[in-house]
XYZ file of C-alpha atoms in Angstrom:
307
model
C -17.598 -12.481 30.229
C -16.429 -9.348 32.181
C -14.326 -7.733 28.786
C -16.716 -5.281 26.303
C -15.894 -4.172 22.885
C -16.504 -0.814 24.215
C -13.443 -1.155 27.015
C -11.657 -2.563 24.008
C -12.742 0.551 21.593
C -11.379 2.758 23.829
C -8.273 1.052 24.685
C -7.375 1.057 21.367
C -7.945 5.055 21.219
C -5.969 5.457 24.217
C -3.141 3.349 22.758
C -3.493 5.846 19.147
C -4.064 9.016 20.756
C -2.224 8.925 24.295
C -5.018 9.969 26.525
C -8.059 8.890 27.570
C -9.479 13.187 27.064
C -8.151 12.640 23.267
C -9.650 9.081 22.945
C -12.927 10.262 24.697
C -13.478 12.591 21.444
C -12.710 9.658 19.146
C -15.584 7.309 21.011
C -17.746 10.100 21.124
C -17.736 9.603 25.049
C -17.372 11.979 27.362
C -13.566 11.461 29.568
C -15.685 9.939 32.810
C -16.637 7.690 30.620
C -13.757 6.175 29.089
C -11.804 6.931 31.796
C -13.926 4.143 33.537
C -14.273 1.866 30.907
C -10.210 1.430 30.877
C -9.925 0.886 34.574
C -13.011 -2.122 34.287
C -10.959 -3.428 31.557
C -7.340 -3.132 33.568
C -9.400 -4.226 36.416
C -10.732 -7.554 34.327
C -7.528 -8.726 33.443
C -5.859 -7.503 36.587
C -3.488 -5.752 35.040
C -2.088 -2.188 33.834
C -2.176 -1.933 30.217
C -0.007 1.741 30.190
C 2.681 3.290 31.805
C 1.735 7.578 32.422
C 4.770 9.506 30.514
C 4.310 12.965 31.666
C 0.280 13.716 30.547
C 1.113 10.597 27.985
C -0.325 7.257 28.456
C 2.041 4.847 26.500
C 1.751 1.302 26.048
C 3.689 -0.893 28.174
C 4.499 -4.828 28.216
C 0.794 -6.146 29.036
C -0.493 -3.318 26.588
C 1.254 -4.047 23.831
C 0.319 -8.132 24.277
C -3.244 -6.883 23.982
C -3.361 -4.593 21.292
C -3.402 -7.051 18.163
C -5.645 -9.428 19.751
C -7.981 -5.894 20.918
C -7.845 -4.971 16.943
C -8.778 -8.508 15.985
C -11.984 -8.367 17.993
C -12.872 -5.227 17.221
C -12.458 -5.970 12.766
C -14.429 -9.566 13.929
C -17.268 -7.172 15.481
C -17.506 -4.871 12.846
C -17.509 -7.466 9.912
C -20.809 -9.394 11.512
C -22.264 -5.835 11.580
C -21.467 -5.281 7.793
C -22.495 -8.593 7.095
C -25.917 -8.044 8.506
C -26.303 -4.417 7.563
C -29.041 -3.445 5.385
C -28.067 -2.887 1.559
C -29.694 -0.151 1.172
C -29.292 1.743 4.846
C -27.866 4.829 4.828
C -25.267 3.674 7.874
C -24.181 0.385 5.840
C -20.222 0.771 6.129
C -18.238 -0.180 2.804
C -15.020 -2.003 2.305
C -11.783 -0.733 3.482
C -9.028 -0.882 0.709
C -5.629 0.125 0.532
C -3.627 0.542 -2.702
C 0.068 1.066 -3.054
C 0.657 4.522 -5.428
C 0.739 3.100 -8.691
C -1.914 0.762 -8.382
C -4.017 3.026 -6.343
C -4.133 6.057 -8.691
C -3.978 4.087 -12.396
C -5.512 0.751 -11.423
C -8.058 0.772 -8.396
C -10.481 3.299 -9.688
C -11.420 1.084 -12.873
C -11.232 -2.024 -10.846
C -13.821 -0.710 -8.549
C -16.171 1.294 -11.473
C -15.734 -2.270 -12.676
C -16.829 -3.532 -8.913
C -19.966 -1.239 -8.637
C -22.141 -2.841 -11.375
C -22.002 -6.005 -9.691
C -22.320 -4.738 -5.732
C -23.927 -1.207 -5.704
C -24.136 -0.836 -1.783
C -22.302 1.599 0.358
C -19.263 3.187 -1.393
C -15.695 1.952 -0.362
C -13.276 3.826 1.700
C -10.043 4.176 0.269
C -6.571 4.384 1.340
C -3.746 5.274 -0.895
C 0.022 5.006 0.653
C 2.822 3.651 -0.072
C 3.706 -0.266 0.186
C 4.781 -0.595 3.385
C 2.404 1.696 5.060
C -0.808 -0.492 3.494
C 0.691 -3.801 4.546
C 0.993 -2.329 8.098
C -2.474 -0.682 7.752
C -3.676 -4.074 6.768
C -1.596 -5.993 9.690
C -3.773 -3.258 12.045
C -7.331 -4.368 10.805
C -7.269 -0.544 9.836
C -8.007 -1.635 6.417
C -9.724 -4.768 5.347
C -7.688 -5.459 2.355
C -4.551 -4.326 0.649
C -3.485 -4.311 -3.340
C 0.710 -3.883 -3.334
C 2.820 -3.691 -5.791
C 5.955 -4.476 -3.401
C 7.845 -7.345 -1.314
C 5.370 -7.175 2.089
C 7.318 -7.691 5.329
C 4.141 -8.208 7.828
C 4.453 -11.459 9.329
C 0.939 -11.976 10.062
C -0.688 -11.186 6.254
C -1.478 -13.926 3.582
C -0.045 -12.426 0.634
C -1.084 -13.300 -2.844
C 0.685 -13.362 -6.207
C -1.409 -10.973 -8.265
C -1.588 -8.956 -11.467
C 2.050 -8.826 -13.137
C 3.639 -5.233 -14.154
C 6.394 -4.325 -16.443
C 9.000 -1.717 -14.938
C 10.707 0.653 -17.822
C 13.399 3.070 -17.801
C 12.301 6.545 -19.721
C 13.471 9.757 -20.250
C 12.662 13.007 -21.874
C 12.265 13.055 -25.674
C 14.602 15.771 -25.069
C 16.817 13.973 -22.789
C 20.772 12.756 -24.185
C 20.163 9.464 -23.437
C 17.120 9.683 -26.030
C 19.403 11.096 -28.375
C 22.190 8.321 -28.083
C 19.535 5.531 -28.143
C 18.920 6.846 -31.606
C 22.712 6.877 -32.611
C 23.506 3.667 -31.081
C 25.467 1.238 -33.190
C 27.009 -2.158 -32.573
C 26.090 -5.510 -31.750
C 22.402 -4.658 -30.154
C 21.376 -1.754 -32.355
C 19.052 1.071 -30.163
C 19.974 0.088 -26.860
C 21.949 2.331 -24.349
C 24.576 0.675 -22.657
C 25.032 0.151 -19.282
C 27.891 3.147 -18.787
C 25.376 5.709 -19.855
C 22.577 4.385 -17.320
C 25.397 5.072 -14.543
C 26.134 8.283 -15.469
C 22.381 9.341 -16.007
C 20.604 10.907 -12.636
C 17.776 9.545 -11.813
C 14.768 10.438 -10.171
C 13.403 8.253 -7.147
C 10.667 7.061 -5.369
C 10.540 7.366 -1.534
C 11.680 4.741 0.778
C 9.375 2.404 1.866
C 7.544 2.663 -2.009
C 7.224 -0.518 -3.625
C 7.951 0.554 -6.707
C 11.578 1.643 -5.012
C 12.387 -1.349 -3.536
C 11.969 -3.294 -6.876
C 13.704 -1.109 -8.954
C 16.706 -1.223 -6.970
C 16.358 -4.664 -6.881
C 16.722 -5.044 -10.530
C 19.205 -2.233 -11.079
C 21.766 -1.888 -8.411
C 23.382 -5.293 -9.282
C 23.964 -4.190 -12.719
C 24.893 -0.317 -12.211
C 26.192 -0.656 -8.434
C 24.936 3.276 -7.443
C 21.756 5.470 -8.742
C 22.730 9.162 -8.531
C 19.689 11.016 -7.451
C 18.153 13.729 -9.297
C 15.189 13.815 -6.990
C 13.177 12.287 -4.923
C 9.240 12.538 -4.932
C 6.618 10.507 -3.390
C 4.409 10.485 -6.241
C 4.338 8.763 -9.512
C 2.428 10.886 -11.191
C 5.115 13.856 -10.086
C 7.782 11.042 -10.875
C 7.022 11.102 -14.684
C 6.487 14.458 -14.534
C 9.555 15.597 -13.669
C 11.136 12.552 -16.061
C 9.515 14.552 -18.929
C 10.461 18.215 -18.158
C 14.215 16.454 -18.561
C 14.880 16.352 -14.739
C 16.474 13.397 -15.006
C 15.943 9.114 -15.991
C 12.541 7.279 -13.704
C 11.956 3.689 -13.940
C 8.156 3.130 -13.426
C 5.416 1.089 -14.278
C 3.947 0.651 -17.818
C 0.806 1.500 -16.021
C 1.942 4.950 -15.240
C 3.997 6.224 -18.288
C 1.913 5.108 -20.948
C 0.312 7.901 -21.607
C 2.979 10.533 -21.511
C 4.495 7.325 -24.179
C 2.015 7.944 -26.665
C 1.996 11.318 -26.702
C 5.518 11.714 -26.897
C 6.809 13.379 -24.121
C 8.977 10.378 -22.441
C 11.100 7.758 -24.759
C 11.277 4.617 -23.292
C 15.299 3.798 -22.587
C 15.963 0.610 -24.205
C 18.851 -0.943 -22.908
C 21.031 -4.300 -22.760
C 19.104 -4.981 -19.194
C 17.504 -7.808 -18.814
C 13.452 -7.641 -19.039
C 12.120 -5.475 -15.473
C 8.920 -7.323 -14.506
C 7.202 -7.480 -11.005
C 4.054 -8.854 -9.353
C 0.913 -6.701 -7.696
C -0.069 -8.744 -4.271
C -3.285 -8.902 -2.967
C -2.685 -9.018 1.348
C -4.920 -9.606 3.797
C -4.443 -10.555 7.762
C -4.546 -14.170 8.473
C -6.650 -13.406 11.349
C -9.517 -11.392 9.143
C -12.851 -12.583 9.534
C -14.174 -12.584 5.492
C -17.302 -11.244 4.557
C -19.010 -12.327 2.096
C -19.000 -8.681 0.400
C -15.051 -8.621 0.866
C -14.804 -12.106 -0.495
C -16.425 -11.165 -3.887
C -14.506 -8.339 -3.828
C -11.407 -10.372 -3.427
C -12.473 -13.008 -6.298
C -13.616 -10.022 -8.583
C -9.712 -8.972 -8.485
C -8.371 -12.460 -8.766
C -10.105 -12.662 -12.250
C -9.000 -9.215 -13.477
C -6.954 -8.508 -16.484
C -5.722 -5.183 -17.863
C -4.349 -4.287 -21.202
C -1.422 -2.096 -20.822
C-alpha cells in the first residue's frame, strides 16, 4: 500500500488551511516535510488533488472526491487508537461531542456529570454550535457524535429520534401581552389570541439554530410574519432580553424555567396548538464505534429529564 495516514493528515490540513507552510504548523512538520508527503500522495494516485489560487491551494475535482473518504480514514485510525489507549494515560483522547445551544448549555453538562461516574477516563471535548454547524461537524468526523435539537440536512448521518422538548411563547411579567392574558375573556379564558401574537415583536434565534427553524415551523402558518425585535445567537441572551421587555421569545422549557419560577417571564398562553419537538442524537454512517462512544450513546438513549 503506497497511501499513509500521514500524506492523508496533511492533505486534509492543506485542504483546511490553504497551504502546505500553514498545514506544516498544524502536523507539527516542518514545510519540506509536508510539502513531500502531498506530492507522494498526488504521485500515488497519479493525480493533482489542488489547483494553486494565487499563494492558495484550493481543492479541485479529484480533491474534493478524496476528502470524505481522507476524513473517514483518518476518524477509523484514531478510534482503534482510543480504543486501545490506556485508561489511565495521560495522552488517552476523550470523546468528541457536539451539542446544539439549548441542549449544550442546559442539558449536556448533567448528562455527562451523569456520564463520569460510570466512565472516569479522559475528559470529553466539547463543541457547542448551532444545529446545522454540529450536523456538518459530525458529517466531517470533526466530532464523533452530535445531540440536535433541529431537522438535520446531512445526507450521510444516521439520525435518531431522541429526548422530546416543549417550545413556549413568554414574555416579560411586565410585558402587555402579560397584562391582556390576565384580562382575557371569552370562550378560552387566559389565552391571547392570535391578533396580539402578530402584532407582538419578537426576538429570534439565528439562522441555521434549531430552535429557529422549529419555531417558525410551528408559527408562521398560523401568524404568516414574525416582526423582529432582535436577533441573538444565544438562548441564554434570548430570555434575557425576553425578560428586560425587549420583546416575545419562543424557547425551550429547558431554558426558561428558571426565569418561570422566579417570575421574571410569564408564559403566553394562547389558542395555538401544543409546540413540541424532538432532540436527535446524529452520528456518520461511516463512523467506526468504539466501545467508549457506544456506552456513551446507550447512556443517552436511556436518559430522562424532569422539566
Amino acid at each position: 500500500m503506497r497511501i499513509t495516514l500521514r500524506q492523508l493528515q496533511i492533505f486534509l490540513a492543506v485542504a483546511h488551511s490553504g497551504s502546505t507552510s500553514a498545514a506544516a504548523g498544524i502536523a507539527a512538520l516542518s514545510q519540506s516535510a509536508a510539502s513531500a508527503a502531498l506530492n507522494e500522495l498526488e504521485g500515488a494516485l497519479n493525480a493533482r488533488l489542488f489547483d494553486r489560487v494565487g499563494k492558495r491551494l484550493v481543492l479541485n475535482d479529484n480533491g474534493r472526491l478524496l476528502l470524505p473518504q481522507a476524513r473517514q480514514m483518518l476518524d477509523a485510525a484514531a478510534a482503534i487508537e482510543q480504543q486501545f489507549a490506556d485508561a489511565d494515560a495521560a495522552g488517552a483522547s476523550g470523546l468528541r461531542i457536539g451539542a446544539s445551544t439549548t441542549i449544550g448549555n442546559y442539558l449536556l453538562p448533567a448528562i455527562l456529570g451523569r456520564f463520569s461516574q460510570h466512565d472516569g477516563r479522559a475528559p470529553p471535548h466539547v463543541m457547542i454550535a448551532n444545529t446545522a454547524d454540529v450536523a456538518r461537524a459530525v458529517a466531517n468526523f470533526d466530532i464523533d457524535v452530535g445531540l440536535i435539537e433541529g431537522p438535520c440536512h446531512e445526507p450521510d448521518l444516521q439520525v435518531e429520534p431522541w429526548l422530546s422538548d416543549e417550545l413556549i411563547i413568554v414574555c416579560a411579567a411586565s410585558h402587555p401581552l402579560a397584562a391582556m392574558q390576565k384580562q382575557a375573556k371569552g370562550a378560552k379564558p387566559g389565552r391571547v389570541p392570535l391578533k396580539a401574537l402578530r402584532e407582538a415583536r419578537w426576538i429570534l434565534r439565528e439562522p441555521g439554530s434549531g430552535t429557529r427553524e422549529v419555531m417558525e415551523h410551528a408559527l408562521l402558518p398560523h401568524l404568516h410574519y414574525l416582526r423582529p425585535a432582535g436577533e441573538f445567537s444565544n438562548a441564554e441572551a434570548i430570555k434575557r432580553a425576553a425578560a428586560a421587555g425587549i420583546g416575545v421569545a419562543c424557547q425551550s422549557r429547558y431554558v426558561v424555567a428558571d426565569l418561570i419560577a422566579i417570575g421574571q417571564l410569564v408564559e403566553v398562553r394562547t389558542t395555538l396548538p401544543a409546540l413540541h419537538r424532538r432532540f436527535y442524537l446524529v452520528y456518520s454512517r461511516q463512523k467506526v464505534v468504539t466501545m467508549r462512544l457506544n456506552a456513551f450513546m446507550e447512556f443517552c438513549r436511556k436518559l430522562q429529564f424532569k422539566r
